[in-house]
Structures are given as C-alpha cells and as structure tokens.
One Martini backbone bead per residue (centre of mass of N, CA, C, O) as a GRO file, in nm:
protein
  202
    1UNK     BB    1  -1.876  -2.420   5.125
    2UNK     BB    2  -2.040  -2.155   5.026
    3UNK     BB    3  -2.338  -2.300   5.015
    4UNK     BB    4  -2.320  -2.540   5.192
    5UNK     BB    5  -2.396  -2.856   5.281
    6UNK     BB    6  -2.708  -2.856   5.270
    7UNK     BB    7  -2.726  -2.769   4.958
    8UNK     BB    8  -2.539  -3.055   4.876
    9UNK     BB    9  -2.754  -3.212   4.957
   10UNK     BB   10  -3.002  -3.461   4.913
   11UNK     BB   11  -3.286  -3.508   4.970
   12UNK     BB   12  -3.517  -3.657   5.052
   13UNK     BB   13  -3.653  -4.027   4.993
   14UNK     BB   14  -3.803  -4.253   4.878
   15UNK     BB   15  -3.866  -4.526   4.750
   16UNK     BB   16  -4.101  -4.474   4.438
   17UNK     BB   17  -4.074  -4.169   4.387
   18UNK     BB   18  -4.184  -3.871   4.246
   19UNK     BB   19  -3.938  -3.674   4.090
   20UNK     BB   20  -3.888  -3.363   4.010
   21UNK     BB   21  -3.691  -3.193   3.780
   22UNK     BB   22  -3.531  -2.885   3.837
   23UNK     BB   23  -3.378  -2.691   3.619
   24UNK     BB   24  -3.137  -2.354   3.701
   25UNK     BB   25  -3.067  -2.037   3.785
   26UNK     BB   26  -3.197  -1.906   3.955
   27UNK     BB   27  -3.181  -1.525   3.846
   28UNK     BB   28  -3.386  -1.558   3.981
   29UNK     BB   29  -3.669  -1.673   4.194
   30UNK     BB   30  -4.004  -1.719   4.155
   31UNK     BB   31  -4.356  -1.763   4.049
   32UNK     BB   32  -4.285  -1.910   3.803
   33UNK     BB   33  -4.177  -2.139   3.906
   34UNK     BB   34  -4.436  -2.213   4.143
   35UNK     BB   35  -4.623  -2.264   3.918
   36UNK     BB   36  -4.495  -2.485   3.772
   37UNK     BB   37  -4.462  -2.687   4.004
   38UNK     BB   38  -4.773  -2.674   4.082
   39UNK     BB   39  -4.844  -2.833   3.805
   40UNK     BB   40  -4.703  -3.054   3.811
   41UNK     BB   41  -4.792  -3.175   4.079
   42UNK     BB   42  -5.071  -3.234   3.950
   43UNK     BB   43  -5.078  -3.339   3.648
   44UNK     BB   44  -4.810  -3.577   3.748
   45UNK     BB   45  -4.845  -3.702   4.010
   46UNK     BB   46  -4.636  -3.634   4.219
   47UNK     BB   47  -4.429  -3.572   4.560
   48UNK     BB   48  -4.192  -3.417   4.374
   49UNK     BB   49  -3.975  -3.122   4.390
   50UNK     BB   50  -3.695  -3.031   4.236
   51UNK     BB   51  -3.445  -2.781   4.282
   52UNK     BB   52  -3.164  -2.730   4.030
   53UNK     BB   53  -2.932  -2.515   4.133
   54UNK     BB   54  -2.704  -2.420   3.924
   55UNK     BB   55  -2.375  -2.275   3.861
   56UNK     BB   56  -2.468  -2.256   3.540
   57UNK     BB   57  -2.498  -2.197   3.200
   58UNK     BB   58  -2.379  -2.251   2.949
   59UNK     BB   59  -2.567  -2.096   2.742
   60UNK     BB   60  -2.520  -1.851   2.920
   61UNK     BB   61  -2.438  -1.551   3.068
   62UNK     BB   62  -2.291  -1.463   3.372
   63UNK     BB   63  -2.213  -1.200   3.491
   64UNK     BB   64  -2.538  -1.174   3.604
   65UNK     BB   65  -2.452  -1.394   3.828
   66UNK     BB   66  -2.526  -1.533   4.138
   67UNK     BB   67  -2.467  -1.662   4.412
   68UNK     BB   68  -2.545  -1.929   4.477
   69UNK     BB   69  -2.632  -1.909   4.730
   70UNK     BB   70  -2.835  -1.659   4.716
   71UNK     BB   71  -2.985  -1.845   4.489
   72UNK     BB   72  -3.096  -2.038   4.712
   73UNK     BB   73  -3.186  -1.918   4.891
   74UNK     BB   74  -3.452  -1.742   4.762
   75UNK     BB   75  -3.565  -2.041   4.649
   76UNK     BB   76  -3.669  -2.097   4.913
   77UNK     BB   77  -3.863  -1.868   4.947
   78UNK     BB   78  -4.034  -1.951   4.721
   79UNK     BB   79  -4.071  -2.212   4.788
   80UNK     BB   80  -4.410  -2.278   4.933
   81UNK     BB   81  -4.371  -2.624   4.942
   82UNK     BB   82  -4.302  -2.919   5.102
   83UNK     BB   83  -4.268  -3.050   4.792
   84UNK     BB   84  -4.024  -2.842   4.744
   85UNK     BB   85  -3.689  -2.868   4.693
   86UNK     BB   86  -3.339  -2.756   4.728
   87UNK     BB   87  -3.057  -2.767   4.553
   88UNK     BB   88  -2.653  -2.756   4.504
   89UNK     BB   89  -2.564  -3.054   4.366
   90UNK     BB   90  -2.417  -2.980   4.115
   91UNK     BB   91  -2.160  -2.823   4.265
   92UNK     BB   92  -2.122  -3.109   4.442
   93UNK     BB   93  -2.034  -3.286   4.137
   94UNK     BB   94  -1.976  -3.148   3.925
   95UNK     BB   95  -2.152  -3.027   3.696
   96UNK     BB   96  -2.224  -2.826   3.379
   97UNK     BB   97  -2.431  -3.071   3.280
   98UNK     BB   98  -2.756  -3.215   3.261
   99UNK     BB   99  -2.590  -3.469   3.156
  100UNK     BB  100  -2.474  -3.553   3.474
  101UNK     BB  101  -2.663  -3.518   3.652
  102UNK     BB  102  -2.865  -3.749   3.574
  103UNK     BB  103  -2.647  -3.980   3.575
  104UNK     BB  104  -2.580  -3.967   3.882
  105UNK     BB  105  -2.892  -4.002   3.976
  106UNK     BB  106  -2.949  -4.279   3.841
  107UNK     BB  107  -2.703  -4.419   4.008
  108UNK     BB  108  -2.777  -4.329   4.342
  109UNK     BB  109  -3.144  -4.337   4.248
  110UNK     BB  110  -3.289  -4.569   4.126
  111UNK     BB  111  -3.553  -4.615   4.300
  112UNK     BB  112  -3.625  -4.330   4.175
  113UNK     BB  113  -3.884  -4.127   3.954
  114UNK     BB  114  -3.769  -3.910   3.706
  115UNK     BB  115  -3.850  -3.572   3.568
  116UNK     BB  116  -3.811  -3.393   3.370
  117UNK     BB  117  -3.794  -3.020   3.368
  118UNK     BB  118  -3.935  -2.767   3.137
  119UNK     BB  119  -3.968  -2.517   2.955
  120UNK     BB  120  -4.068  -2.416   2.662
  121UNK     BB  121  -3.814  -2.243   2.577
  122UNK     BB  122  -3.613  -2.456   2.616
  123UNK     BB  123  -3.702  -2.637   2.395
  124UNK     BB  124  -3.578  -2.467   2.195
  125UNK     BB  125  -3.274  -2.520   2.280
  126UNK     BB  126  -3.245  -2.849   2.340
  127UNK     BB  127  -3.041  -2.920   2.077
  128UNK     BB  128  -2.790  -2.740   2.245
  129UNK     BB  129  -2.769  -2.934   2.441
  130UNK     BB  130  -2.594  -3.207   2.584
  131UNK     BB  131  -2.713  -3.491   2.491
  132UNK     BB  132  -3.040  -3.489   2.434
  133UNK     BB  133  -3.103  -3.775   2.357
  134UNK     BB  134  -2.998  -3.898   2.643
  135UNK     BB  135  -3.174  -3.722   2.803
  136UNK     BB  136  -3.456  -3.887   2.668
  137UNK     BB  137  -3.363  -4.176   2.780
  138UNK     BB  138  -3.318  -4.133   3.110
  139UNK     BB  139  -3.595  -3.948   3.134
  140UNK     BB  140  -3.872  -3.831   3.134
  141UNK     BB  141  -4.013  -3.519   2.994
  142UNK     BB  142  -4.171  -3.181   3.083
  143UNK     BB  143  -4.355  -2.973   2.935
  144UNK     BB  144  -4.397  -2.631   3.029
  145UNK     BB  145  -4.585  -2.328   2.918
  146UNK     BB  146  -4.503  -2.058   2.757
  147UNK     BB  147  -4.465  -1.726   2.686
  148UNK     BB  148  -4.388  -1.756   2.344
  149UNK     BB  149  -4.362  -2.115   2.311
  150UNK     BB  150  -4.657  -2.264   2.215
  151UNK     BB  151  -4.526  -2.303   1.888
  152UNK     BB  152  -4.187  -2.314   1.898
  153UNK     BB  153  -4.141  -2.534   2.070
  154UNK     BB  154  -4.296  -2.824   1.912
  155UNK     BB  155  -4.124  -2.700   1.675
  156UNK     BB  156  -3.837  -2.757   1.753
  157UNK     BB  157  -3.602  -2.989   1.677
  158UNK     BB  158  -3.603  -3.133   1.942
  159UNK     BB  159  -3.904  -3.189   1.930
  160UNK     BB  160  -3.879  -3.354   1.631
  161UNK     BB  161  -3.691  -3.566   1.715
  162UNK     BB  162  -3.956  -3.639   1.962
  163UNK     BB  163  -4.244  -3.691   1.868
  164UNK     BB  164  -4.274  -4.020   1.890
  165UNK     BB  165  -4.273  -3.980   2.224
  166UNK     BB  166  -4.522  -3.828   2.249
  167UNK     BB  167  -4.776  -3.740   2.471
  168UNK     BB  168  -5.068  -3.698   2.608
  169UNK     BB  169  -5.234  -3.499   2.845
  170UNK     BB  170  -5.424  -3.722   2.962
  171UNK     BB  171  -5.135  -3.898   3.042
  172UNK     BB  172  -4.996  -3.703   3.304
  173UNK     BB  173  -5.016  -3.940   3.517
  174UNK     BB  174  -4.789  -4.157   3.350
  175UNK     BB  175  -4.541  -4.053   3.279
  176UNK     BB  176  -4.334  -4.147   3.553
  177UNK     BB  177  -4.406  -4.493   3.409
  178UNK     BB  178  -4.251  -4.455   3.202
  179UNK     BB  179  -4.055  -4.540   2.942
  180UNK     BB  180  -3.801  -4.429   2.794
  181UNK     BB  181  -3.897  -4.210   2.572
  182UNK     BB  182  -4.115  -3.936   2.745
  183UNK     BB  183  -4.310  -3.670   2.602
  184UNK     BB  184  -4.483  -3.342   2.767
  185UNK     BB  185  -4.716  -3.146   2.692
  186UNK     BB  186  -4.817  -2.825   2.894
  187UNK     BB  187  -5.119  -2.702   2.963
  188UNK     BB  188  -5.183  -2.350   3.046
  189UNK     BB  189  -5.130  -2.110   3.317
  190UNK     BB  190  -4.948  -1.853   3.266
  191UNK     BB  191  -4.636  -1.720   3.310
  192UNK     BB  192  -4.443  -1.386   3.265
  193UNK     BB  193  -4.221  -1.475   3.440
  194UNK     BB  194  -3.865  -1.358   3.459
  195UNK     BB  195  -3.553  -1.295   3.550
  196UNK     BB  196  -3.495  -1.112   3.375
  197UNK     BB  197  -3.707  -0.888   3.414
  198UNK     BB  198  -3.653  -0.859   3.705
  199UNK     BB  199  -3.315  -0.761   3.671
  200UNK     BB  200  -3.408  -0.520   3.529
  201UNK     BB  201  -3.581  -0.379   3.729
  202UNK     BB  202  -3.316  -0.368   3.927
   0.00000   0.00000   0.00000
C-alpha cells in the first residue's frame, strides 16, 4: 500500500483504555486538530486520541485532497503528544463511511471504550452522514466547539434529534463510561484554523 503497513495498523491499546476517535481528511492536519485533542484529552479524561485519517469525505469535493501518505506523514508531525497516534486504519478496512469505521472497530477492539470526536462544524452536517442515529447508538459522541458553529452545532438537526441524550459539560469526565447514546458539547479556547484556510493560503 502506498501509505505503508505502519499506517494501515490499529495503534497498540490494553483493554479498558479510553480512547478517543478523530476522524477526519486532515487535509492538511494543523494546530487546531491538536488544540482539539489536547482539550478533548484533559477534559474527557481519556488515555489516548486516535487520528483516523479518512480516505476522502463522502461529503466534500476530493479534487484538492492531498495523497493519504503525505496526509499521514504531516498529521504526524502535527501530533506532537505520545497519547495522539496517526493511523490510516480506513483505508485498509476499506471503510468509505464513519459508520462502517465504528461497526469495524466495535467488532476487533470489543475491550476498549471508544469516544467519537468531531468539531462543532461537523455536527452541523452530522444529520447527512450515512446512518448518524446508529452511530449515536454505537459510542458516547464529543463534540467540541469551533469559531463559528457555537449555536448552529447544537441547534443543527442532528442534534435536535438526540437532544435527550445530551450529557452535561461538569460531567465530561464521565463521558467515556456511559452507555450510548451519550453526547457533550465541550465549550472552551477556539482555534480558528482550518485546513481549507491553510490550503487556500497556499
């Protein structure tokens, strides 16, 4: 595979660990991926973030997506905490939607309490993502705030649709230990990078 074995491998885990799922084209991966992560780290007390770095978006335009190596390779260099691991795990299970990741690793990693993550923004869109109401069933949700998405995230469809199931912020240490459908929007420091600025920048 051109993006590599190590690439294509599930990070290691012991069983019990609290492991955060970053999925994502990081398209490139920025500061504002790590700002995410440490945050989401501190205040979810997890032990571990994945960055699953997707092979496209079914939902954006591919056209300026960088090869997955180079996107791999970079978000590496960005990760810059031993508890951040990189994997391009998706594209060597052939997964093209989130919800095909989850059921996948579901599947092989029974033993680990896995989080999903995603920005604000996404979940603007969460109610187009392909089966979002099972992946709400599948594993508690994170999501954390970006510029711009404060009030149309948690007022978008999608989560009007599991409003009821919405945990509060003082309890985002218990997040990871809930049974699903359990989701928190994290408030706190923004970053306003996105790769689509980078890109155009470049």
């Amino acid at each position: 595979m051109t993006h590599g074995l190590d690439a294509a491998r599930l990070p290691p885990a012991a069983p019990g660990l609290r492991i955060g799922l970053y999925g994502g084209s990081f398209n490139p991966a920025h500061a504002g991926h790590f700002h995410v992560s440490r945050l989401a780290l501190k205040r979810l007390r997890l032990d571990r973030i994945w960055w699953l770095v997707t092979p496209g978006n079914p939902l954006k335009d591919h056209r300026e997506l960088a090869p997955l190596s180079e996107r791999i390779a970079t978000a590496r260099g960005v990760a810059r905490d031993p508890r951040i691991a990189v994997t391009g795990i998706e594209a060597a299970i052939g997964a093209r939607y989130t919800i095909e990741t989850l059921r996948w690793l579901r599947r092989h990693r029974p033993s680990l309490r896995f989080v999903w993550m995603m920005g604000a923004d996404s979940l603007v869109s969460f109610h187009r993502w392909e089966r979002f109401r099972e992946i709400a069933s599948l594993m508690p949700i994170a999501v954390i705030d970006r510029p711009g998405s404060t009030l149309s995230g948690p007022n978008a469809p999608g989560a009007r649709a599991l409003a009821r199931w919405r945990i509060d912020e003082p309890d985002a240490s218990r997040l990871a230990s809930l049974q699903p459908p359990a989701w928190i929007f994290l408030h706190g420091p923004r970053s306003s990078l996105s790769s689509t600025a980078l890109r155009n920048r470049v």
